[in-house]
Amino acid sequence: MLNQSDIAQSLRDMGLTNGDIVLLHSSLVSLGKVNGGPAAVIDAFLDVVGEEGTLLVPVFGALGILTDEVKQRPNAVISPCPVGTLAAIGKDAEALCRDHWKAETAHGHDTPYTRIAEKDGYICLLGVDQDRNTTLHSVEALLELPYMNTATRTFTTPEGEEVTKSWKFYPGPHRDFIGLDPLLEPAITRGRIGNAEVRLIKARELFEISLAIGSSDPAFVLCDNPECADCVRQRAAIFKDRIENKESFRLAASSRLAGRYVAEMVENLNRTGVGLVELDFIQGKPWFKWSQEKLSAWISELSEGNIKVSAARCFSVPENAQSIIDLALALGIPRLILPLNDSYSAAQAAANAGLDVAYYNTNQGSAHAAAKLNRHQTAAARTYGMVFNPANFVTAGENPFLLSFKRGRFIRTAVQLDLVDQTWDGRPTVLAGGNAEVKELVSIMRCYNFDGVMTLGGGAAYPGTLEEAVSNFTHLLDNM
């Protein structure tokens, strides 16, 4: 049976010493039988760090017998914050816990967690793994990772004032902290006390290692299990933040690629972090073949799912073009995309009605497409945007980047790039898997901070799911 002296000696053997600060995460049962119970374990830690040291434990929930043992001691200091709360005993207890509630985050700057590192303290995982290491939430908060939440509580301050406060970058559901263990190895001293595996971690080094990894990979604490809804959603938030805040362009997906039914579209778009959808086909039919009532309900459903419509595309213009124009106006569709064939009258009528109109190239070469666009603009005395479809230029026998984009001077008129690819013989491929020179086009458009739309599956069928298309596109961005 373990006793206080055994535990203290094991801690000293691992390097813990007089004057140290240590944040303990623990499982009493993992130790086996201890003479003196939880009090003996806590006394062992206090004996090792001495009067000059400090012991802290998390007390923001039901976190075990050892945390309760510290919290209930009369000399314990409780950090005055209703979230991320710690209890501390020792010389620096007051200094570490002071004004915790005033910090902008529960775990980041000016909290006990970062102060421990600033004072070269330790984190001890006693019979538990990295999944219990709350300090890793501090790393997330310092990185301001976009998938994190906001926590709001009403509580009484140490001065007796009742306040309601929110803390940004608050942790949420599942993390794969366990997977970080090998990466944190340089900061860890390992040992064993009784039956318990013990990790003594230098807090400052934990921050240095984790911040370096997280700065280049914001998903570094998320698992890659496709069935883990929490991590899928959090990865989507990272991707959405990247597009909205780190890229100049906006990203959309065609409704055909997003899903057959609107509910499926909402789920898939949110699952991948794409916030815009271009209407082309719904349930296998062109969007304008549905009634205004149905379309209005579906657009409301998209909106409720935080999905906006970027445009509506027509692959052909019916004789009664006015019906499409009236439908687009009634639905509040921001842009009508028409084929650059014989759509002049429809485009002019739509523009006269107040719609933003853009043309996409069909099977014509770049010189022909540029000339036709210019004729339409001159005749209408207005500017129409160009939706550059590289796959269609491949069909026309051209290299879309090396020839089409430059010859047509579409840098001046492009308002959208269709993210589709194919081989010379017309076989659809993943992005940069065919002859459409998609990678080169995306790269050059990023070089001049293109502020239009890039649309996954725009104007053509994509050989895969939306999730695969987003993964494919992300790979392109990561390798430019």
PDB file of C-alpha atoms in Angstrom, residues 74 106 145 330 338-339 406 443:
ATOM      1  CA  PRO A  74      -9.374  26.200   4.606  1.00  0.00           C
ATOM      2  CA  ALA A 106     -11.067  31.703 -19.377  1.00  0.00           C
ATOM      3  CA  LEU A 145      -8.962  29.206 -33.123  1.00  0.00           C
ATOM      4  CA  ALA A 330     -38.954  37.678 -56.651  1.00  0.00           C
ATOM      5  CA  LEU A 338     -26.253  33.054 -68.580  1.00  0.00           C
ATOM      6  CA  PRO A 339     -24.476  31.170 -71.391  1.00  0.00           C
ATOM      7  CA  LYS A 406      -4.438  35.749 -71.299  1.00  0.00           C
ATOM      8  CA  SER A 443      -2.791  31.026 -58.119  1.00  0.00           C
TER       9      SER A 443
END
